[in-house]
Amino acid sequence: MSPRHFRRYLSAGTGLAAAAALAACAPQPYPDVAVRTFLLDWQAGEYEAAARQTDGDPEEVAAALESAHDQLDLAGVRFGLGRVELDGDGATAEFEAQADLGIGDPVWKYTGRMDLARGGDGWRIAWDPSVIHPDLGAGERLAVSYDVPDRGRVFDRTGEPLVGEAAVTAFGVVPAELEEDGSGIGELAELLEEDPGPMVDRVRSAPPEEFQPLVLMRTKDVDEGVLSAARGIAGVETRDERMPLSPRAARSVVGEVAGTAEHNISSRVASTYQAGDTIGLSGLQNVFQHTLAGTATTEVVTLDAEGRETGVLQEWPGAASGALTTTLDLTAQQAAQDALDVMPGRAHLVAVDTRTGEVLAAAGNPDSFDNDGALSAEYRPGGAFGIVSAGAALRSGAATADGALACEQTADVGGETFGNESENGVWAQPQTLQSAFANGCTSAMASLAEDVGDEELRRTAADLGIGADWRLSVPTYSGEISGDGGAADTAGAMTGARNVTVSPLGMALAAGAVADGTWHAPRLAVGGDEDVAQGSQADRELDGATVEGLRRLMRAAVEQGQAAPANLGTVPVHGQVSQVEQSIGGDATVVQWFVGYQGHVAFAAVAEVDPQQVWDQYALVAGNTFLQSLPQGYVEAEYSEPDAAAGAASDEKGSGSADGEGPGGAEGTEGAEGTPGTEGAEGPAGPAEGEPPVGG
């Protein structure tokens, strides 16, 4: 066989599997067989066998191959044989490498090269560190470096930060200073009650002289004993940082951020993460994790014996973190949260812009990450559902605002009896739909059920957004009318006492539709809801006559009815109050409502009250307090789009900018319980419940 034909034969044999049947330690008569055997053994982690295919010291070569694997913390590696060229008693060979850097990291692909020489015992690879990678020199090692972007901020509609900076203690290690067995990582993990797995993965491939943050904890939550013990572990260091982690307002909407396994991250997030990462666990922080966290720039680098970087072999640029602007208004949000402070139990208040459906405030008591009831709780609405029931009666012609309507103590419909949630005795007087609505005569609503009909009630409810297919980027509940459509079930729904459930947000949107004449789909994350929320988001123009009638009824309830305490201010308040019994968590509960609008602000306040403690109309108090707490002129101010540009500009400037001071002091400063502007002070909503020791 001529040398030319022999060379062509070698080039054609690019697969590795054929070498599996060859004896790994036997002298190799052909250079391609030597290379294949070497690569197969290297790929399988048989480093000593691979070393025997070289002319180097077997122990040194095996150690170098194994170290390269550990330095990169490889999940796996695959090789493919490339071109082999002969030159007398020498040869050169190329190979394609695919090194998997691990879950969540890229696959490093490169072309390697090695020289071979033929001796008395056959072909052997001329050992040199460049066999591992062409740019790896003598005395150098490999490492993986990560440049993680700072987490992006969440802003309100005016560019005010909704997430404040917190003092954070970073527990980490300098790999080169760890004991040889790496036991310091396990000791740190045990001390902090962490899973050591992600910590080991982070350290194993890191530059040995660079500090690697592994666990982030709020400084105020770090025990001095733990801090001292950590610093006593060889190679462990702690560093103080400031990071935007905790919501200044709207905890359940903005969401929790964490960075440790202490929060069971592996079971709470679907994506991969590394020790020291910040992860959004709930709310907008979770939904827009990729936007807010960005992705790290990953580099495979070479380091000298002192740990100094000598070259970059491969770089994968990460994605910069970005800001998120919401439709929330920090001023309205704080007013809503303050209004819930005096509630006797769980409560919610949500406000929307009647002109757009934009959520201005979503508050809860307690102000905790898991209390997202303002947007998603499922409540019976009681007489507050009269906004829908009366609308159906007006549109169907079953009643007019001024037409006579009997208001008895009870109404018999479909063989069932329906009473009143109010015991004020107004049923003894001549009534109209307007007066019955104003005084909470739910039996009158029940009596209209057969004339209105199930189909009309459902259609009116859908036009007002109840049970319609709308969503936000965070969990919401649009409501539901159940029942078989019979007269009794329809009557039960019209009273709001059964066969219907709604959320505070759903009722606020319904009130906003009455105010504007058009139902608007809700908005929360500027430029983000459309990507996350699927379903019909089309606005719906309502019947003009029905809207005018409902406005009269809702104004009458405030002027001369059961919502009279809210008849304050120069801008008329329209609304309805109610209370209804409901079992919540197995406990008998009275659910109180105040739903309405003033100017361009529609709202719904809900309070859960123990039946033995119903001494006041708490929802009415909360809603009234909210409206009175808004700045003068707020409810009639001209519309202004949420300023996404202002939020992005503030994010670029970072915290502490003199141009970005918020209502609580320096921009983004977080107190001990998330209070803006005052380190160590208790916030307006009292101590934050459930705040995690890491992010959140």
XYZ file of C-alpha atoms in Angstrom:
696
model
C 0.000 0.000 0.000
C 1.419 3.336 -1.042
C 1.917 6.095 1.579
C -0.700 8.147 -0.259
C -3.327 5.438 0.043
C -2.323 4.811 3.632
C -2.827 8.496 4.495
C -6.282 8.476 2.917
C -7.149 5.395 4.927
C -6.179 7.139 8.144
C -8.262 10.221 7.369
C -11.329 8.179 6.664
C -11.269 6.453 10.052
C -12.795 9.241 12.157
C -14.886 7.102 14.490
C -13.663 6.021 17.916
C -15.831 2.977 18.486
C -13.760 0.735 16.225
C -10.862 0.951 18.644
C -12.830 -0.547 21.505
C -11.805 -4.057 20.515
C -8.104 -3.232 20.482
C -5.925 -3.966 23.463
C -5.350 -0.646 25.212
C -1.865 -1.480 26.424
C -0.560 -3.191 23.270
C 2.012 -1.437 21.046
C 0.116 0.383 18.314
C 1.255 -0.326 14.726
C -0.603 2.691 13.299
C -0.835 6.254 14.631
C -4.626 6.496 14.226
C -5.087 3.426 16.434
C -2.888 4.985 19.124
C -4.888 8.214 19.007
C -8.246 6.447 19.056
C -7.252 4.297 21.997
C -5.937 7.324 23.883
C -9.105 9.329 23.284
C -11.415 6.454 24.199
C -9.605 5.899 27.489
C -9.542 9.635 28.228
C -13.261 9.900 27.449
C -14.053 6.939 29.735
C -11.987 8.341 32.606
C -9.427 5.543 32.288
C -6.572 7.978 32.731
C -3.820 5.459 33.476
C -4.703 3.454 30.367
C -4.725 6.638 28.304
C -1.342 7.609 29.752
C 0.173 4.346 28.478
C -0.455 5.525 24.922
C 1.955 8.427 25.487
C 5.692 8.687 25.950
C 5.285 10.577 29.224
C 5.497 9.382 32.791
C 2.257 7.397 33.200
C 1.506 8.762 36.664
C 2.118 12.383 35.647
C 0.073 12.086 32.455
C -2.803 10.353 34.238
C -2.782 13.030 36.938
C -2.799 15.809 34.324
C -5.777 14.318 32.479
C -7.729 13.771 35.685
C -6.893 17.269 36.953
C -8.160 18.812 33.730
C -11.466 16.993 34.217
C -11.742 18.191 37.828
C -10.586 21.731 37.083
C -13.470 22.104 34.642
C -15.857 20.069 36.807
C -16.948 18.269 33.663
C -20.240 16.444 33.472
C -18.799 14.499 30.556
C -16.518 14.693 27.559
C -16.683 13.219 24.067
C -14.001 13.066 21.395
C -14.005 12.541 17.670
C -10.891 11.638 15.670
C -9.979 14.118 12.973
C -7.253 14.231 10.338
C -4.051 12.204 10.863
C -0.986 13.064 8.754
C 2.228 11.045 8.466
C 5.689 12.500 8.150
C 8.237 9.703 8.179
C 8.514 8.353 11.703
C 6.339 11.151 12.998
C 2.688 12.061 12.679
C 0.215 14.731 13.749
C -3.403 14.093 14.670
C -6.370 16.347 15.228
C -9.434 15.581 17.334
C -12.709 17.293 18.120
C -13.561 17.712 21.786
C -16.968 18.372 23.334
C -16.564 19.101 27.034
C -19.856 19.389 28.932
C -19.242 21.975 31.670
C -22.279 20.858 33.661
C -25.989 21.469 34.103
C -26.841 24.990 33.055
C -23.415 25.596 31.541
C -22.414 25.404 27.874
C -20.635 22.615 26.030
C -17.100 23.625 25.179
C -16.157 22.544 21.690
C -12.635 22.874 20.397
C -10.157 21.225 18.034
C -7.207 19.542 19.716
C -3.877 18.466 18.237
C -1.146 16.029 19.201
C 2.137 14.820 17.801
C 3.140 11.163 17.620
C 6.425 9.333 17.139
C 7.165 5.761 16.051
C 9.636 3.829 18.141
C 10.616 0.261 18.688
C 7.363 -0.458 20.515
C 5.082 1.219 17.979
C 3.395 4.617 17.827
C 3.095 6.756 20.937
C 1.733 10.222 21.612
C 4.363 12.830 22.428
C 3.122 14.039 25.781
C 2.773 17.751 26.399
C 0.083 19.776 28.279
C -0.981 21.109 24.867
C -2.439 17.653 24.172
C -5.247 18.621 26.569
C -5.718 21.957 24.772
C -3.423 23.568 22.183
C -3.119 26.767 24.279
C -2.379 25.077 27.603
C 1.276 25.585 28.468
C 3.653 23.969 30.929
C 2.844 24.916 34.531
C -0.659 26.121 33.615
C -4.048 24.789 34.642
C -7.620 25.219 33.458
C -10.474 26.942 35.288
C -14.017 28.151 34.634
C -14.739 31.774 35.499
C -18.212 33.291 35.935
C -19.084 36.981 35.783
C -22.596 37.222 37.249
C -24.520 40.460 36.548
C -26.133 42.342 39.415
C -29.801 41.507 39.792
C -32.113 43.935 37.998
C -34.556 46.114 39.870
C -38.348 46.264 39.966
C -39.907 49.725 39.710
C -43.282 51.336 40.144
C -44.949 53.303 37.351
C -42.979 56.479 38.146
C -39.551 54.845 38.327
C -39.484 54.470 42.112
C -37.717 51.246 43.162
C -40.010 48.665 44.720
C -37.044 46.611 45.901
C -34.650 48.035 48.454
C -31.010 47.207 49.017
C -30.099 45.058 51.991
C -26.810 44.518 53.777
C -25.724 40.990 52.839
C -23.002 38.755 54.205
C -21.470 36.482 51.588
C -20.031 33.235 52.921
C -17.495 31.817 50.488
C -14.113 30.276 49.961
C -10.814 30.919 48.253
C -10.261 27.475 46.673
C -6.458 27.621 46.903
C -6.654 28.108 50.668
C -8.865 25.074 51.299
C -7.458 21.865 52.689
C -6.446 19.405 49.973
C -9.456 17.202 50.610
C -11.812 20.193 50.282
C -13.307 19.433 53.684
C -13.818 23.135 54.390
C -16.733 23.222 51.940
C -18.491 20.415 53.778
C -17.856 22.112 57.124
C -19.311 25.390 55.824
C -22.319 23.594 54.366
C -22.964 21.801 57.657
C -22.583 25.026 59.642
C -25.108 26.857 57.472
C -27.356 23.795 57.035
C -26.829 23.873 53.292
C -26.632 21.250 50.576
C -22.904 20.954 49.815
C -23.491 19.710 46.254
C -23.935 23.072 44.455
C -21.162 24.537 46.612
C -18.666 21.844 45.604
C -19.651 22.242 41.946
C -19.065 25.987 42.088
C -15.647 25.686 43.739
C -14.231 22.745 41.838
C -13.946 24.565 38.526
C -13.269 28.058 39.888
C -9.988 30.004 39.672
C -8.201 28.937 42.877
C -7.185 32.422 44.012
C -10.586 34.087 43.493
C -13.154 34.402 46.283
C -16.230 32.337 45.466
C -19.451 33.483 47.225
C -21.479 30.390 48.075
C -24.188 31.455 50.522
C -25.820 34.874 50.854
C -27.513 35.897 54.093
C -28.931 39.188 55.266
C -26.381 40.602 57.662
C -29.035 41.309 60.277
C -29.898 37.599 60.344
C -26.314 36.346 60.757
C -25.523 35.029 64.219
C -22.146 36.189 65.524
C -21.341 32.654 66.620
C -21.977 31.333 63.111
C -19.888 34.128 61.639
C -16.978 33.352 63.952
C -17.204 29.615 63.310
C -17.232 30.147 59.544
C -14.142 32.306 59.671
C -12.393 29.559 61.620
C -12.696 27.115 58.701
C -9.572 27.003 56.537
C -10.172 28.734 53.224
C -13.525 30.253 54.240
C -14.029 34.004 54.105
C -16.982 36.332 54.612
C -17.547 39.587 52.805
C -20.088 42.369 53.271
C -22.121 43.473 50.266
C -25.342 45.306 49.448
C -27.880 43.737 47.146
C -31.435 44.588 46.014
C -33.359 41.773 47.632
C -36.386 42.838 49.667
C -39.590 44.530 48.504
C -40.216 47.953 49.968
C -43.901 47.394 49.230
C -46.263 44.862 47.628
C -44.385 41.819 48.907
C -46.710 39.216 47.426
C -46.666 40.887 44.019
C -42.967 41.705 43.802
C -41.997 38.372 45.333
C -39.284 36.648 47.312
C -35.629 36.380 46.331
C -33.317 33.760 47.804
C -29.875 32.369 47.173
C -29.516 29.257 49.312
C -30.716 25.690 49.481
C -32.160 26.561 52.882
C -35.249 27.660 50.964
C -35.481 24.306 49.169
C -34.674 26.030 45.906
C -34.175 22.766 44.060
C -37.812 21.841 44.677
C -39.220 25.341 44.171
C -37.663 26.402 40.862
C -37.497 24.540 37.589
C -34.286 26.124 36.336
C -30.741 25.253 37.282
C -28.776 27.416 39.646
C -25.331 27.696 41.188
C -24.406 28.298 44.792
C -24.495 32.045 45.407
C -27.032 32.812 42.678
C -30.080 34.935 43.429
C -33.316 33.169 42.541
C -36.810 34.639 42.407
C -39.038 32.226 44.302
C -42.407 33.948 43.918
C -44.242 36.865 42.382
C -42.689 38.947 39.632
C -39.212 37.994 40.842
C -39.966 34.407 39.871
C -41.906 35.040 36.666
C -39.249 37.389 35.306
C -36.245 35.566 36.789
C -34.379 35.454 33.485
C -34.902 39.170 32.852
C -34.002 40.277 36.358
C -31.088 37.909 36.972
C -29.641 37.842 33.496
C -27.099 35.106 32.863
C -23.448 34.872 33.744
C -20.657 35.347 31.250
C -18.767 32.056 31.344
C -15.107 31.718 30.425
C -12.697 28.818 30.259
C -9.355 30.321 31.232
C -5.769 29.272 31.820
C -4.037 30.127 35.080
C -0.384 30.087 36.073
C 1.001 28.475 39.212
C 0.114 31.589 41.241
C -3.497 31.544 40.044
C -3.116 34.522 37.723
C -5.097 34.394 34.513
C -2.867 33.859 31.491
C -5.430 33.439 28.747
C -9.083 32.984 27.780
C -9.703 29.828 25.796
C -13.428 30.267 25.285
C -16.067 32.803 26.285
C -19.839 32.541 26.280
C -21.273 36.036 26.766
C -24.123 36.138 29.243
C -27.283 38.212 29.082
C -27.281 41.465 31.019
C -29.872 41.729 33.755
C -32.757 44.069 33.067
C -35.213 46.203 34.981
C -38.928 45.544 35.243
C -41.424 48.391 35.439
C -44.847 47.723 36.920
C -48.102 49.663 36.834
C -48.058 49.837 40.647
C -47.880 53.281 42.225
C -45.802 53.328 45.398
C -47.948 56.148 46.777
C -51.196 54.206 46.294
C -49.572 50.968 47.441
C -48.435 52.481 50.725
C -51.878 54.039 51.273
C -53.506 50.651 50.671
C -51.144 48.844 53.021
C -51.594 51.444 55.746
C -55.383 51.132 55.421
C -55.192 47.429 56.282
C -53.195 47.882 59.482
C -56.267 47.978 61.729
C -57.983 44.956 60.216
C -58.835 42.253 62.779
C -57.730 39.422 60.505
C -56.745 38.590 56.973
C -57.642 41.405 54.557
C -56.937 42.650 51.047
C -57.190 45.867 49.101
C -56.635 46.304 45.394
C -56.925 49.469 43.302
C -56.938 49.871 39.527
C -57.006 52.745 37.080
C -60.542 52.857 35.686
C -59.246 54.136 32.333
C -56.823 51.305 31.631
C -57.211 48.420 34.086
C -53.670 49.047 35.335
C -53.158 47.747 38.866
C -52.179 50.679 41.092
C -52.042 48.814 44.403
C -52.381 45.236 45.662
C -52.011 45.005 49.436
C -52.620 42.324 51.998
C -52.771 41.821 55.722
C -50.531 40.158 56.675
C -48.060 41.769 54.313
C -46.321 38.496 53.525
C -44.981 36.830 50.409
C -47.660 34.144 50.369
C -50.650 36.449 50.871
C -51.533 37.181 47.249
C -55.272 37.245 47.925
C -55.736 40.755 46.532
C -55.356 39.216 43.082
C -56.272 35.575 43.533
C -58.440 34.925 46.607
C -61.798 33.242 45.951
C -64.535 34.907 47.993
C -68.289 35.007 47.993
C -69.163 38.613 47.176
C -72.502 38.873 48.970
C -74.426 42.053 48.207
C -71.374 43.613 46.504
C -72.296 41.351 43.614
C -75.369 43.556 43.283
C -73.240 45.597 40.865
C -73.463 42.630 38.494
C -76.997 41.510 39.457
C -78.474 44.983 39.122
C -76.628 45.413 35.839
C -78.238 42.225 34.514
C -81.666 43.400 35.730
C -81.263 46.794 34.062
C -79.980 45.444 30.767
C -82.606 42.692 30.510
C -85.446 45.057 31.374
C -86.388 43.022 34.431
C -86.198 46.243 36.476
C -85.487 49.945 36.205
C -83.670 52.082 38.723
C -86.853 53.914 39.772
C -89.332 51.096 39.199
C -91.132 49.609 42.170
C -89.435 46.583 43.670
C -90.646 44.732 46.734
C -88.067 44.343 49.475
C -89.317 41.717 51.900
C -87.558 39.989 54.765
C -87.367 36.913 52.582
C -88.025 35.972 48.978
C -89.127 32.522 47.777
C -87.555 31.573 44.445
C -87.506 28.142 42.836
C -88.749 26.521 46.021
C -86.033 28.063 48.205
C -86.084 30.996 50.621
C -83.581 33.856 50.453
C -83.139 36.374 53.246
C -81.230 39.629 53.613
C -77.671 40.099 54.751
C -78.770 43.413 56.292
C -81.175 43.567 59.239
C -81.978 47.299 59.060
C -85.730 46.854 58.605
C -86.007 48.819 55.342
C -88.189 46.108 53.821
C -91.181 47.673 55.591
C -91.037 50.695 53.272
C -91.895 51.087 49.574
C -88.806 50.234 47.567
C -87.191 50.689 44.152
C -84.205 48.923 42.669
C -82.132 51.975 43.615
C -83.192 52.018 47.276
C -82.977 48.226 47.560
C -79.431 48.342 46.205
C -78.454 51.255 48.443
C -79.690 49.499 51.579
C -78.425 46.008 50.790
C -81.778 44.342 50.203
C -80.474 41.090 48.753
C -83.902 39.433 48.877
C -85.006 41.943 46.233
C -82.163 40.820 43.991
C -83.171 37.206 44.511
C -86.772 38.023 43.534
C -85.552 39.218 40.110
C -83.815 35.939 39.292
C -86.551 34.358 37.196
C -87.064 37.521 35.121
C -83.339 38.051 34.594
C -82.421 34.424 33.929
C -79.156 32.550 34.280
C -77.951 33.349 30.756
C -78.317 37.107 31.164
C -76.643 37.070 34.564
C -73.638 35.186 33.195
C -73.427 37.465 30.146
C -73.459 40.610 32.266
C -70.897 39.124 34.639
C -68.593 38.274 31.717
C -68.942 41.788 30.311
C -67.793 43.078 33.706
C -64.883 40.622 33.665
C -66.296 38.109 36.172
C -65.396 34.615 35.007
C -63.863 35.981 31.804
C -60.572 34.691 30.383
C -58.142 37.325 31.608
C -54.846 36.793 33.394
C -51.748 38.556 34.610
C -48.153 37.410 34.811
C -48.757 36.473 38.473
C -51.620 34.260 39.738
C -55.085 35.782 39.472
C -58.678 34.634 39.751
C -61.323 36.099 37.479
C -64.292 34.532 39.278
C -66.940 31.926 38.542
C -70.703 31.529 38.483
C -71.677 27.947 39.144
C -75.023 26.198 39.547
C -77.350 24.404 37.153
C -79.026 27.514 35.783
C -82.290 26.932 37.632
C -84.193 29.773 39.291
C -82.963 28.938 42.805
C -79.313 28.730 41.748
C -79.603 31.953 39.769
C -81.204 33.656 42.780
C -78.379 32.436 44.995
C -75.825 33.903 42.590
C -77.682 37.229 42.329
C -77.498 37.625 46.099
C -73.780 36.797 46.014
C -74.295 34.345 48.860
C -73.778 31.157 46.869
C -72.944 29.811 43.390
C -70.552 32.691 42.753
C -66.983 33.451 43.789
C -64.859 36.437 42.869
C -61.498 37.979 43.697
C -60.866 41.494 44.995
C -59.142 42.331 41.694
C -62.111 41.036 39.708
C -64.543 43.235 41.635
C -62.280 46.296 41.361
C -62.161 45.805 37.590
C -65.969 45.528 37.511
C -66.310 48.790 39.445
C -63.783 50.388 37.109
C -65.864 49.288 34.124
C -68.914 51.079 35.559
C -66.834 54.209 36.071
C -65.330 54.226 32.571
C -68.128 52.598 30.551
C -65.596 50.063 29.228
C -64.197 46.991 30.922
C -60.399 47.012 30.649
C -58.220 43.948 30.978
C -55.816 44.276 33.913
C -52.162 45.207 33.468
C -49.303 44.842 35.937
C -45.901 44.148 34.354
C -45.228 46.752 31.680
C -44.294 44.951 28.482
C -44.360 41.613 30.290
C -47.963 40.566 30.897
C -48.563 40.081 27.190
C -45.737 37.540 26.958
C -46.713 35.568 30.055
C -50.493 35.837 30.297
C -52.357 33.921 27.628
C -56.038 34.330 26.871
C -58.499 36.976 25.814
C -57.373 40.425 26.930
C -59.739 42.494 24.783
C -61.480 45.487 26.353
C -65.292 45.495 26.214
C -67.515 48.531 25.839
C -70.617 48.288 28.004
C -74.230 49.205 27.321
C -74.528 52.932 28.003
C -77.945 52.876 29.663
C -76.915 50.033 31.957
C -73.767 51.894 32.967
C -75.698 55.069 33.765
C -78.151 53.087 35.886
C -75.371 51.372 37.831
C -73.654 54.685 38.486
C -76.891 56.000 40.021
C -77.250 52.919 42.204
C -73.644 52.978 43.414
C -73.833 56.679 44.175
C -77.080 56.203 46.088
C -75.448 53.545 48.282
C -72.857 56.150 49.346
C -75.141 59.169 49.541
C -78.043 57.640 51.436
C -77.366 53.948 51.925
C -75.162 51.553 53.843
C -71.896 53.001 52.427
C -72.666 56.521 53.710
C -69.457 56.808 55.819
C -67.575 57.025 52.509
C -69.512 60.092 51.347
C -66.505 62.371 51.779
C -64.330 64.512 49.526
C -65.031 66.778 46.598
C -64.981 63.922 44.077
C -68.072 61.694 44.433
C -67.517 58.184 45.720
C -69.606 55.402 44.167
C -69.734 51.996 45.807
C -71.392 49.111 47.572
C -70.722 47.293 50.830
C -71.729 43.829 51.959
C -70.993 41.008 54.304
C -71.533 37.333 53.685
C -70.785 34.113 55.507
C -68.227 31.746 54.054
C -66.211 28.804 55.322
C -62.512 29.589 54.923
C -59.988 26.964 55.886
C -62.753 25.076 57.631
C -63.651 28.044 59.835
C -66.903 29.991 59.737
C -65.983 33.490 58.528
C -67.779 36.710 57.748
C -66.413 38.256 54.551
C -66.923 42.013 54.370
C -66.639 44.035 51.173
C -66.383 47.630 50.056
C -66.258 47.940 46.265
C -66.408 51.173 44.318
C -64.607 54.004 42.614
C -63.676 57.644 43.065
C -62.498 59.577 40.050
C -60.216 57.318 38.042
C -59.429 54.972 40.971
C -61.545 51.834 41.362
C -61.002 49.635 44.393
C -62.126 46.601 46.314
C -61.446 46.093 50.009
C -62.120 42.727 51.677
C -61.866 41.772 55.347
C -62.173 38.318 56.888
C -63.816 38.636 60.307
C -64.594 36.170 63.069
C -68.423 35.990 63.331
C -68.091 36.728 67.049
C -66.175 39.960 66.351
C -68.341 41.694 63.761
C -68.435 45.037 65.532
C -67.745 47.238 62.532
C -67.790 47.270 58.741
C -64.016 46.794 58.505
C -63.817 46.685 54.719
C -65.661 50.009 54.537
C -63.223 51.472 57.062
C -60.233 50.193 55.061
C -61.536 51.452 51.715
C -62.483 54.815 53.169
C -59.072 55.176 54.847
C -57.374 54.311 51.566
C -59.233 56.987 49.616
C -58.583 59.636 52.261
C -54.875 58.761 52.356
C -54.356 59.426 48.656
C -52.753 62.816 47.894
C -55.036 65.675 47.000
C -55.867 65.612 43.313
C -54.762 61.987 42.891
C -58.122 60.527 41.875
C -58.710 63.155 39.198
C -55.157 63.462 37.866
C -54.625 63.154 34.126
C -53.481 59.772 32.891
C -49.767 59.107 32.588
C -48.253 55.943 31.108
C -46.025 53.866 33.403
C -42.520 55.205 32.872
C -40.444 52.188 31.878
C -37.620 54.448 30.735
C -37.350 56.049 34.183
C -37.070 52.651 35.809
C -34.386 51.513 33.401
C -32.441 54.732 33.906
C -32.617 54.323 37.684
C -31.403 50.744 37.348
C -28.386 51.874 35.342
C -27.494 54.527 37.917
C -27.739 51.998 40.733
C -28.645 52.560 44.328
C -27.652 55.649 46.240
C -28.074 57.975 43.270
C -28.982 61.465 44.347
C -31.362 61.654 41.403
C -33.359 58.647 42.520
C -34.386 59.351 46.094
C -37.721 57.843 47.000
C -40.286 58.808 49.605
C -38.392 57.064 52.379
C -34.923 58.558 51.863
C -32.033 57.411 49.724
C -33.118 55.253 46.834
C -33.283 51.560 47.492
C -32.169 51.641 51.127
C -33.800 48.900 53.138
C -34.399 48.897 56.874
C -34.382 45.867 59.101
C -37.855 44.864 58.029
C -37.857 46.217 54.509
C -38.549 49.830 55.500
C -37.384 52.296 52.871
C -34.790 54.732 54.027
C -34.270 53.792 57.667
C -31.830 51.048 58.591
C -33.062 49.156 61.611
C -36.489 50.802 61.880
C -39.824 49.037 61.716
C -41.767 49.670 58.534
C -45.222 51.233 58.291
C -46.832 47.831 57.993
C -45.036 46.457 61.035
C -42.565 43.583 61.030
C -42.404 41.691 57.762
C -43.723 38.189 58.174
C -41.891 35.254 56.661
C -38.907 37.236 55.401
C -36.187 34.718 54.575
C -32.620 35.018 55.837
C -31.388 35.023 52.238
C -33.003 37.325 49.685
C -36.641 37.988 49.606
